[in-house]
CSV table of C-alpha atoms in Angstrom, one decimal:
chain,number,residue,atom,x,y,z
A,639,UNK,CA,-45.6,-29.4,136.7
A,640,UNK,CA,-42.5,-29.2,134.6
A,641,UNK,CA,-41.3,-32.5,136.0
A,642,UNK,CA,-44.7,-34.1,135.2
A,643,UNK,CA,-44.4,-32.8,131.7
A,644,UNK,CA,-41.0,-34.4,131.1
A,645,UNK,CA,-42.3,-37.8,132.2
A,646,UNK,CA,-45.3,-37.5,129.9
A,647,UNK,CA,-42.9,-36.9,126.8
A,648,UNK,CA,-40.5,-39.9,127.8
A,649,UNK,CA,-43.7,-42.0,127.6
A,650,UNK,CA,-45.0,-40.8,124.5
A,651,UNK,CA,-41.7,-41.1,122.6
A,652,UNK,CA,-41.0,-44.7,123.9
A,653,UNK,CA,-44.6,-45.7,122.9
A,654,UNK,CA,-44.0,-44.0,119.4
A,655,UNK,CA,-40.7,-46.1,118.7
A,656,UNK,CA,-42.3,-49.2,119.8
A,657,UNK,CA,-45.3,-48.7,117.4
A,658,UNK,CA,-43.0,-48.0,114.5
A,659,UNK,CA,-40.8,-50.8,115.0
A,660,UNK,CA,-44.0,-53.2,115.1
A,661,UNK,CA,-45.0,-51.5,111.8
A,662,UNK,CA,-41.9,-52.0,110.0
A,663,UNK,CA,-40.9,-55.4,110.9
A,664,UNK,CA,-43.0,-57.2,108.3
A,665,UNK,CA,-41.5,-55.0,105.6
A,666,UNK,CA,-37.9,-55.5,106.8
A,667,UNK,CA,-39.0,-59.4,106.9
A,668,UNK,CA,-40.1,-59.3,103.4
A,669,UNK,CA,-37.0,-57.4,102.2
A,670,UNK,CA,-34.7,-59.6,103.7
A,671,UNK,CA,-36.2,-62.6,102.2
A,672,UNK,CA,-36.2,-61.2,98.7
A,673,UNK,CA,-32.7,-60.2,99.0
A,674,UNK,CA,-31.6,-63.6,100.1
A,675,UNK,CA,-33.6,-65.2,97.1
A,676,UNK,CA,-32.2,-63.3,94.5
A,677,UNK,CA,-28.7,-63.3,95.6
A,678,UNK,CA,-26.7,-65.0,93.1
A,679,UNK,CA,-24.9,-67.3,95.7
A,680,UNK,CA,-28.1,-68.4,97.0
A,681,UNK,CA,-29.5,-69.1,93.5
A,682,UNK,CA,-26.4,-71.2,92.6
A,683,UNK,CA,-26.5,-73.3,95.9
A,684,UNK,CA,-30.1,-74.0,95.4
A,685,UNK,CA,-29.7,-75.1,91.9
A,686,UNK,CA,-26.8,-77.2,92.7
A,687,UNK,CA,-28.5,-78.9,95.8
A,688,UNK,CA,-31.6,-79.6,93.5
A,689,UNK,CA,-29.4,-81.0,90.8
A,690,UNK,CA,-27.6,-83.2,93.3
A,691,UNK,CA,-31.0,-84.5,94.6
A,692,UNK,CA,-32.3,-85.2,91.4
A,693,UNK,CA,-29.0,-87.4,90.5
A,694,UNK,CA,-29.1,-88.9,93.8
A,695,UNK,CA,-32.9,-89.9,93.1
A,696,UNK,CA,-31.9,-91.3,89.7
A,697,UNK,CA,-29.3,-93.4,91.1
A,698,UNK,CA,-31.7,-94.6,93.8
A,699,UNK,CA,-33.7,-97.8,92.7
A,700,UNK,CA,-37.4,-97.0,92.5
A,701,UNK,CA,-39.3,-98.6,95.2
A,702,UNK,CA,-42.5,-99.0,92.9
A,703,UNK,CA,-42.7,-101.8,90.4
A,704,UNK,CA,-44.7,-99.4,88.1
A,705,UNK,CA,-41.5,-97.5,87.5
A,706,UNK,CA,-39.8,-100.6,86.0
A,707,UNK,CA,-40.0,-102.2,82.4
A,708,UNK,CA,-40.0,-106.0,82.4
A,709,UNK,CA,-37.7,-107.4,79.6
A,710,UNK,CA,-38.3,-110.9,80.2
A,711,UNK,CA,-35.3,-112.0,82.1
A,712,UNK,CA,-34.7,-108.6,83.8
A,713,UNK,CA,-36.3,-105.5,85.1
A,714,UNK,CA,-34.9,-102.2,84.1
A,715,UNK,CA,-35.7,-98.9,85.7
A,716,UNK,CA,-37.7,-96.6,83.5
A,717,UNK,CA,-35.6,-93.6,84.4
A,718,UNK,CA,-32.5,-95.6,83.6
A,719,UNK,CA,-33.8,-96.6,80.3
A,720,UNK,CA,-34.6,-92.9,79.4
A,721,UNK,CA,-31.2,-92.0,80.2
A,722,UNK,CA,-29.6,-94.5,77.8
A,723,UNK,CA,-32.1,-93.5,75.0
A,724,UNK,CA,-31.0,-89.7,75.5
A,725,UNK,CA,-27.3,-90.9,75.6
A,726,UNK,CA,-27.8,-92.8,72.3
A,727,UNK,CA,-29.5,-89.7,70.7
A,728,UNK,CA,-26.9,-87.2,71.9
A,729,UNK,CA,-23.6,-88.9,71.2
A,730,UNK,CA,-24.1,-89.7,67.4
A,731,UNK,CA,-25.5,-85.9,67.2
A,732,UNK,CA,-22.3,-84.7,68.9
A,733,UNK,CA,-20.2,-86.8,66.6
A,734,UNK,CA,-21.9,-85.9,63.6
A,735,UNK,CA,-21.7,-82.2,64.2
A,736,UNK,CA,-18.4,-81.5,66.1
A,737,UNK,CA,-16.1,-84.5,65.6
A,738,UNK,CA,-16.5,-85.7,62.1
A,739,UNK,CA,-16.3,-82.2,60.5
A,740,UNK,CA,-12.9,-81.3,61.6
A,741,UNK,CA,-11.4,-85.1,60.9
A,742,UNK,CA,-13.2,-84.9,57.4
A,743,UNK,CA,-11.7,-81.3,56.9
A,744,UNK,CA,-8.1,-82.1,58.0
A,745,UNK,CA,-7.6,-86.0,56.8
A,746,UNK,CA,-10.0,-86.5,54.0
A,747,UNK,CA,-10.4,-84.9,50.4
A,748,UNK,CA,-13.9,-85.1,48.6
A,749,UNK,CA,-13.9,-85.0,45.0
A,750,UNK,CA,-17.0,-83.4,43.3
A,751,UNK,CA,-18.0,-81.6,40.1
A,752,UNK,CA,-17.3,-77.9,40.1
A,753,UNK,CA,-21.0,-77.2,39.5
A,754,UNK,CA,-22.1,-79.6,42.3
A,755,UNK,CA,-25.0,-78.2,44.4
A,756,UNK,CA,-23.4,-79.7,47.4
A,757,UNK,CA,-20.4,-77.2,47.3
A,758,UNK,CA,-22.8,-74.5,48.8
A,759,UNK,CA,-22.6,-75.8,52.2
A,760,UNK,CA,-19.4,-78.0,52.2
A,761,UNK,CA,-16.8,-77.3,54.6
A,762,UNK,CA,-13.3,-79.4,54.1
A,763,UNK,CA,-10.7,-80.5,51.6
A,764,UNK,CA,-12.2,-80.8,48.2
A,765,UNK,CA,-11.0,-81.5,44.7
A,766,UNK,CA,-13.5,-79.9,42.2
A,767,UNK,CA,-13.3,-81.3,38.7
A,768,UNK,CA,-14.8,-80.8,35.2
A,769,UNK,CA,-18.0,-82.8,34.9
A,770,UNK,CA,-17.1,-83.6,31.3
A,771,UNK,CA,-13.3,-83.9,31.1
A,772,UNK,CA,-12.6,-84.8,34.8
A,773,UNK,CA,-9.8,-82.3,34.9
A,774,UNK,CA,-9.0,-80.9,38.2
A,775,UNK,CA,-10.2,-77.2,38.6
A,776,UNK,CA,-9.5,-76.5,42.1
A,777,UNK,CA,-8.0,-78.4,45.0
A,778,UNK,CA,-8.0,-77.0,48.6
A,779,UNK,CA,-10.4,-76.1,51.2
A,780,UNK,CA,-13.9,-75.1,51.4
A,781,UNK,CA,-15.6,-73.2,54.2
A,782,UNK,CA,-19.4,-73.4,53.9
A,783,UNK,CA,-19.1,-73.4,50.3
A,784,UNK,CA,-16.4,-70.4,49.9
A,785,UNK,CA,-12.7,-70.9,48.9
A,786,UNK,CA,-10.5,-69.8,51.9
A,787,UNK,CA,-7.0,-70.9,52.9
A,788,UNK,CA,-4.3,-72.5,50.8
A,789,UNK,CA,-5.3,-74.1,47.5
A,790,UNK,CA,-4.6,-74.6,43.7
A,791,UNK,CA,-6.3,-73.5,40.5
A,792,UNK,CA,-6.1,-75.0,37.2
A,793,UNK,CA,-7.3,-74.1,33.7
A,794,UNK,CA,-9.7,-75.9,31.7
A,795,UNK,CA,-7.0,-78.0,30.4
A,796,UNK,CA,-5.7,-79.0,33.7
A,797,UNK,CA,-2.6,-76.7,33.7
A,798,UNK,CA,-1.9,-74.9,37.1
A,799,UNK,CA,-2.8,-71.3,37.2
A,800,UNK,CA,-2.3,-70.3,40.7
A,801,UNK,CA,-1.1,-71.7,43.8
A,802,UNK,CA,-1.5,-70.0,47.2
A,803,UNK,CA,-3.9,-68.4,49.5
A,804,UNK,CA,-7.4,-67.6,48.8
A,805,UNK,CA,-9.9,-65.4,50.7
A,806,UNK,CA,-13.5,-65.7,49.4
A,807,UNK,CA,-12.4,-67.1,46.1
A,808,UNK,CA,-10.0,-64.2,45.3
A,809,UNK,CA,-6.1,-64.5,45.3
A,810,UNK,CA,-5.1,-63.0,48.7
A,811,UNK,CA,-2.0,-63.5,50.6
A,812,UNK,CA,1.2,-65.2,49.4
A,813,UNK,CA,0.9,-67.0,46.1
A,814,UNK,CA,2.4,-68.0,42.7
A,815,UNK,CA,0.7,-67.2,39.2
A,816,UNK,CA,1.6,-69.0,36.3
A,817,UNK,CA,0.8,-68.8,32.4
A,818,UNK,CA,-0.9,-71.4,30.3
A,819,UNK,CA,2.5,-73.2,29.6
A,820,UNK,CA,3.5,-73.7,33.1
A,821,UNK,CA,5.9,-70.9,33.4
A,822,UNK,CA,5.9,-68.7,36.4
A,823,UNK,CA,4.6,-65.0,35.8
A,824,UNK,CA,4.5,-63.7,39.5
A,825,UNK,CA,5.6,-64.8,43.0
A,826,UNK,CA,4.7,-62.9,46.0
A,827,UNK,CA,1.7,-61.3,47.7
A,828,UNK,CA,-1.8,-60.5,46.6
A,829,UNK,CA,-4.8,-58.5,47.7
A,830,UNK,CA,-8.0,-59.4,46.0
A,831,UNK,CA,-6.5,-60.7,42.8
A,832,UNK,CA,-4.1,-57.9,42.5
A,833,UNK,CA,-0.3,-57.7,43.2
A,834,UNK,CA,0.0,-56.0,46.4
A,835,UNK,CA,3.0,-56.2,48.9
A,836,UNK,CA,6.4,-57.7,48.2
A,837,UNK,CA,6.8,-59.8,45.0
A,838,UNK,CA,8.6,-60.7,41.9
A,839,UNK,CA,7.2,-60.5,38.3
A,840,UNK,CA,8.7,-62.5,35.3
A,841,UNK,CA,9.0,-62.4,31.7
A,842,UNK,CA,7.4,-65.3,29.7
A,843,UNK,CA,10.7,-67.2,29.7
A,844,UNK,CA,11.0,-66.8,33.3
A,845,UNK,CA,13.7,-64.1,33.5
A,846,UNK,CA,13.0,-61.8,36.3
A,847,UNK,CA,11.5,-58.6,35.1
A,848,UNK,CA,10.7,-56.7,38.4
A,849,UNK,CA,11.5,-57.4,42.0
A,850,UNK,CA,10.0,-55.1,44.9
A,851,UNK,CA,6.8,-53.7,46.1
A,852,UNK,CA,3.4,-53.6,44.5
A,853,UNK,CA,0.2,-51.7,45.2
A,854,UNK,CA,-3.1,-52.4,43.6
A,855,UNK,CA,-1.2,-54.2,40.8
A,856,UNK,CA,1.6,-51.3,40.1
A,857,UNK,CA,4.9,-51.2,40.9
A,858,UNK,CA,4.9,-48.8,44.1
A,859,UNK,CA,7.6,-48.2,46.6
A,860,UNK,CA,11.2,-49.6,46.5
A,861,UNK,CA,11.7,-51.9,43.5
A,862,UNK,CA,14.3,-53.0,40.9
A,863,UNK,CA,13.4,-53.2,37.1
A,864,UNK,CA,15.3,-55.5,34.5
A,865,UNK,CA,15.4,-56.0,30.8
A,866,UNK,CA,14.8,-59.5,29.1
A,867,UNK,CA,18.7,-59.9,29.2
A,868,UNK,CA,18.8,-59.7,32.8
A,869,UNK,CA,20.3,-56.2,32.8
A,870,UNK,CA,19.0,-54.0,35.3
A,871,UNK,CA,17.2,-50.8,34.0
A,872,UNK,CA,16.2,-49.0,37.1
A,873,UNK,CA,16.7,-49.3,41.0
A,874,UNK,CA,14.7,-47.1,43.3
A,875,UNK,CA,11.3,-45.8,44.2
A,876,UNK,CA,8.0,-46.2,42.1
A,877,UNK,CA,4.5,-44.7,42.4
A,878,UNK,CA,1.7,-46.1,40.1
A,879,UNK,CA,4.1,-47.9,38.0
A,880,UNK,CA,6.3,-45.1,37.3
A,881,UNK,CA,9.8,-43.9,38.3
A,882,UNK,CA,9.0,-41.6,41.2
A,883,UNK,CA,11.1,-40.3,44.1
A,884,UNK,CA,14.9,-41.0,44.2
A,885,UNK,CA,16.3,-43.8,41.9
A,886,UNK,CA,19.1,-44.8,39.3
A,887,UNK,CA,18.6,-45.5,35.7
A,888,UNK,CA,20.8,-47.8,33.8
A,889,UNK,CA,21.8,-48.6,30.1
A,890,UNK,CA,23.5,-51.9,29.2
A,891,UNK,CA,24.0,-52.3,33.0
A,892,UNK,CA,25.8,-49.1,33.4
A,893,UNK,CA,24.5,-46.2,35.5
A,894,UNK,CA,23.3,-43.2,33.4
A,895,UNK,CA,21.6,-41.0,35.8
A,896,UNK,CA,21.4,-40.7,39.5
A,897,UNK,CA,18.9,-38.5,41.2
A,898,UNK,CA,15.2,-37.6,41.4
A,899,UNK,CA,12.2,-38.7,39.3
A,900,UNK,CA,8.6,-37.5,38.7
A,901,UNK,CA,6.1,-39.3,36.6
A,902,UNK,CA,8.8,-41.5,34.9
A,903,UNK,CA,11.0,-38.6,34.0
A,904,UNK,CA,14.2,-36.9,35.6
A,905,UNK,CA,13.0,-34.0,37.7
A,906,UNK,CA,14.8,-32.2,40.4
A,907,UNK,CA,18.3,-32.7,41.6
A,908,UNK,CA,20.5,-35.3,39.6
A,909,UNK,CA,23.6,-36.4,38.0
A,910,UNK,CA,24.0,-38.1,34.7
A,911,UNK,CA,26.9,-40.5,33.7
A,912,UNK,CA,28.7,-41.8,30.6
A,913,UNK,CA,30.8,-44.8,30.6
A,914,UNK,CA,30.9,-44.4,34.3
A,915,UNK,CA,32.1,-40.9,34.2
A,916,UNK,CA,30.2,-37.8,35.7
A,917,UNK,CA,29.1,-35.8,32.8
A,918,UNK,CA,26.2,-33.7,34.3
A,919,UNK,CA,25.2,-32.4,37.7
A,920,UNK,CA,22.2,-29.9,38.6
A,921,UNK,CA,18.6,-29.4,38.2
A,922,UNK,CA,16.5,-31.5,35.7
A,923,UNK,CA,13.2,-31.0,34.2
A,924,UNK,CA,11.6,-33.4,32.0
A,925,UNK,CA,14.6,-35.7,31.5
A,926,UNK,CA,16.7,-32.6,30.4
A,927,UNK,CA,19.2,-30.8,32.6
A,928,UNK,CA,17.5,-27.3,33.6
A,929,UNK,CA,20.2,-25.8,35.4
A,930,UNK,CA,23.8,-26.9,36.6
A,931,UNK,CA,27.2,-28.1,35.0
A,932,UNK,CA,27.1,-30.6,32.2
A,933,UNK,CA,29.1,-32.5,29.6
A,934,UNK,CA,27.2,-33.2,26.5
A,935,UNK,CA,28.6,-35.8,23.8
A,936,UNK,CA,27.9,-36.4,20.3
A,937,UNK,CA,26.7,-39.5,19.1
A,938,UNK,CA,30.1,-40.9,18.3
A,939,UNK,CA,30.9,-40.4,22.0
A,940,UNK,CA,33.3,-37.2,21.6
A,941,UNK,CA,32.7,-34.3,23.6
A,942,UNK,CA,30.3,-31.4,22.6
A,943,UNK,CA,30.1,-29.2,25.5
A,944,UNK,CA,31.6,-28.9,28.9
A,945,UNK,CA,30.1,-26.2,31.2
A,946,UNK,CA,26.9,-24.7,32.7
A,947,UNK,CA,23.4,-24.9,31.6
A,948,UNK,CA,20.0,-23.5,32.4
A,949,UNK,CA,16.6,-24.3,31.0
A,950,UNK,CA,18.1,-26.7,28.9
A,951,UNK,CA,20.5,-24.1,27.0
A,952,UNK,CA,24.1,-23.2,27.6
A,953,UNK,CA,24.1,-20.6,30.3
A,954,UNK,CA,27.1,-19.4,32.3
A,955,UNK,CA,30.8,-20.4,31.7
A,956,UNK,CA,31.6,-23.5,29.2
A,957,UNK,CA,33.7,-24.7,26.5
A,958,UNK,CA,32.4,-25.8,23.1
A,959,UNK,CA,34.1,-28.4,21.1
A,960,UNK,CA,34.2,-29.5,17.3
A,961,UNK,CA,33.5,-33.1,16.2
A,962,UNK,CA,37.1,-33.7,16.2
A,963,UNK,CA,37.5,-32.7,19.8
A,964,UNK,CA,39.0,-29.2,19.2
A,965,UNK,CA,38.0,-26.2,21.3
A,966,UNK,CA,35.8,-23.9,19.3
A,967,UNK,CA,34.8,-21.3,22.1
A,968,UNK,CA,35.5,-21.0,25.5
A,969,UNK,CA,33.8,-18.4,27.7
A,970,UNK,CA,30.4,-17.3,28.7
A,971,UNK,CA,26.9,-18.1,27.3
A,972,UNK,CA,23.5,-16.9,27.7
A,973,UNK,CA,20.4,-18.8,26.3
A,974,UNK,CA,22.8,-21.0,24.2
A,975,UNK,CA,24.8,-18.2,22.6
A,976,UNK,CA,28.1,-16.6,23.2
A,977,UNK,CA,27.2,-13.7,25.5
A,978,UNK,CA,29.7,-11.9,27.6
A,979,UNK,CA,33.6,-12.7,27.9
A,980,UNK,CA,35.1,-15.5,25.7
A,981,UNK,CA,37.5,-16.6,23.2
A,982,UNK,CA,37.0,-18.2,19.5
A,983,UNK,CA,39.7,-20.9,18.3
A,984,UNK,CA,40.5,-21.8,14.7
A,985,UNK,CA,41.0,-25.6,13.6
A,986,UNK,CA,44.7,-25.5,15.1
A,987,UNK,CA,43.3,-24.0,18.4
A,988,UNK,CA,44.9,-20.6,18.0
A,989,UNK,CA,43.2,-17.5,19.1
A,990,UNK,CA,40.9,-15.8,16.8
A,991,UNK,CA,39.1,-13.4,18.7
A,992,UNK,CA,39.2,-12.5,22.6
A,993,UNK,CA,36.7,-10.2,24.2
A,994,UNK,CA,33.3,-9.6,24.6
A,995,UNK,CA,30.3,-11.1,22.8
A,996,UNK,CA,26.5,-10.6,22.4
A,997,UNK,CA,24.2,-12.9,20.5
A,998,UNK,CA,26.9,-14.8,18.9
A,999,UNK,CA,28.7,-11.4,17.8
A,1000,UNK,CA,31.8,-9.4,18.9
A,1001,UNK,CA,30.1,-6.8,20.9
A,1002,UNK,CA,32.3,-4.5,23.3
A,1003,UNK,CA,35.9,-4.6,23.7
A,1004,UNK,CA,38.1,-7.1,22.0
A,1005,UNK,CA,41.2,-8.3,20.1
A,1006,UNK,CA,41.0,-9.8,16.6
A,1007,UNK,CA,43.8,-12.2,15.1
A,1008,UNK,CA,44.2,-13.5,11.5
A,1009,UNK,CA,42.8,-17.1,11.1
A,1010,UNK,CA,45.8,-18.4,9.1
A,1011,UNK,CA,48.8,-16.6,10.8
A,1012,UNK,CA,47.3,-15.7,14.2
A,1013,UNK,CA,48.8,-12.2,13.8
A,1014,UNK,CA,46.9,-9.2,15.8
A,1015,UNK,CA,44.5,-7.4,13.3
A,1016,UNK,CA,42.5,-5.0,15.4
A,1017,UNK,CA,42.2,-4.1,19.3
A,1018,UNK,CA,39.4,-2.0,20.2
A,1019,UNK,CA,35.5,-1.8,20.4
A,1020,UNK,CA,33.0,-3.7,18.3
A,1021,UNK,CA,29.2,-3.6,17.6
A,1022,UNK,CA,27.4,-6.6,16.2
A,1023,UNK,CA,30.6,-7.9,14.8
A,1024,UNK,CA,32.2,-4.8,13.2
A,1025,UNK,CA,34.6,-2.3,14.3
A,1026,UNK,CA,32.8,0.6,16.0
A,1027,UNK,CA,34.2,3.2,18.5
A,1028,UNK,CA,37.8,3.5,19.3
A,1029,UNK,CA,40.2,0.9,18.0
A,1030,UNK,CA,43.6,0.1,16.5
A,1031,UNK,CA,43.9,-1.5,13.2
A,1032,UNK,CA,47.3,-3.6,12.5
A,1033,UNK,CA,49.3,-4.6,9.4
A,1034,UNK,CA,51.9,-7.2,8.9
A,1035,UNK,CA,54.1,-7.9,11.7
A,1036,UNK,CA,51.5,-6.1,13.8
A,1037,UNK,CA,52.5,-2.6,12.6
A,1038,UNK,CA,50.0,0.0,13.4
A,1039,UNK,CA,47.9,1.1,10.3
A,1040,UNK,CA,45.4,3.3,12.0
A,1041,UNK,CA,44.3,4.3,15.5
A,1042,UNK,CA,41.1,6.3,16.2
A,1043,UNK,CA,37.4,6.1,15.7
A,1044,UNK,CA,35.4,3.7,13.5
A,1045,UNK,CA,31.8,3.2,12.5
A,1046,UNK,CA,30.2,0.3,10.9
A,1047,UNK,CA,33.5,-1.2,10.2
A,1048,UNK,CA,35.1,2.0,8.7
A,1049,UNK,CA,37.3,4.7,9.7
A,1050,UNK,CA,35.0,7.6,11.1
A,1051,UNK,CA,35.8,10.6,12.8
A,1052,UNK,CA,39.2,11.5,14.5
A,1053,UNK,CA,42.1,9.1,13.8
A,1054,UNK,CA,45.5,8.5,12.7
A,1055,UNK,CA,47.1,6.7,10.0
A,1056,UNK,CA,50.7,5.4,10.0
A,1057,UNK,CA,53.0,4.8,7.1
A,1058,UNK,CA,56.6,3.7,7.1
A,1059,UNK,CA,57.8,6.0,4.7
A,1060,UNK,CA,56.1,9.2,5.7
A,1061,UNK,CA,55.6,8.8,9.4
A,1062,UNK,CA,52.6,10.0,11.4
A,1063,UNK,CA,49.7,11.9,10.1
A,1064,UNK,CA,46.5,13.1,11.8
A,1065,UNK,CA,43.4,13.8,10.0
A,1066,UNK,CA,39.6,13.4,10.1
A,1067,UNK,CA,37.6,11.5,7.8
A,1068,UNK,CA,34.0,10.2,7.3
A,1069,UNK,CA,33.3,7.1,5.5
A,1070,UNK,CA,36.5,6.9,3.6
A,1071,UNK,CA,38.4,3.3,3.8
A,1072,UNK,CA,36.7,0.1,4.8
A,1073,UNK,CA,38.2,-2.2,7.4
A,1074,UNK,CA,39.9,-5.5,6.5
A,1075,UNK,CA,39.7,-9.0,8.2
A,1076,UNK,CA,36.7,-8.5,10.1
A,1077,UNK,CA,34.8,-11.8,11.0
A,1078,UNK,CA,31.4,-12.2,12.7
């Protein structure tokens, strides 16, 4: 029974497989034909075969007289006549559209009024003229009515105004700009009618004014600026037409400043020069030395100050000179005034005072000398230019007159007076004898 069941199963399985194959056969056949039909290679081969067949049929003489045209002395196949007609129509059209325009654009120049309606669609070389005066306004190329490429633009009087590259009627690319008299104004790169890129700007007489980089019509980037005499004024970086960044400033061809700029003014670290000699070095603000060492000169070139400054004032150690070059003061300054340790000199550069200062006055410990003979007058303490505190007063030949306390320039408190004929005397006095020879 088990063996019989297995045989029946095999028969059923075999029958099912054959039925399935018979049912799917038409589907597979259709699928294969569709795939073959849509195959690009098959399509290309079919098209090629059909075209070849058509050409061969055209090449074969017609077998029926109804396919001929009787011209009197000859019979011409209708298909051949049609082919010749098509060639006669297509070749002129191809020449007109694809051959003549390039030839005309390259070899021929058409002259037309500047207000001609033909301009709108014209492509090629042109010479546009004023309808009334016949003066040339433009000569160059049109591309579907638009000015593109190299060309020359003239004013109404026929004077050349611009020569160079155009883009959609605007100066764009390399070009040269001229004034009404024909003198060069600018030579370099443009972008939409503005100086942009590397270029050179000229004065009306043709002298070079600026050489360097531009952006949107302004000096921008590295460049050199000159005066009308041809002397260099500035060499360095620009931004929006102003000195910006590092640069060198010149006067009469000599460098007067080397350093940083901001918005056209000396700003930041820099150095100034006079007649080629370094005079200042430090931090600048608004063209003024803000902090650092400097040498300041009078209008006649004589030295006024040599030393440190801060915030535009004498600050720190320095030397102040008179107009005839003599030292007036040597020492420390604060906010432009004598403050700290210093020395004052007379016209013969002899010491008048050496010691401590505050607000231009003797203040603290110091020594005072006579202005005429240079003899010692006083050694001790000062307050606001007067003897105050402990000190010693001297007479002729630096003999001691008084040694003790002072207040507001007078003896005050304990002290000693000395007389040649009596010797030493000790006493206490209040507001008794006024000082002599005190200068402030």
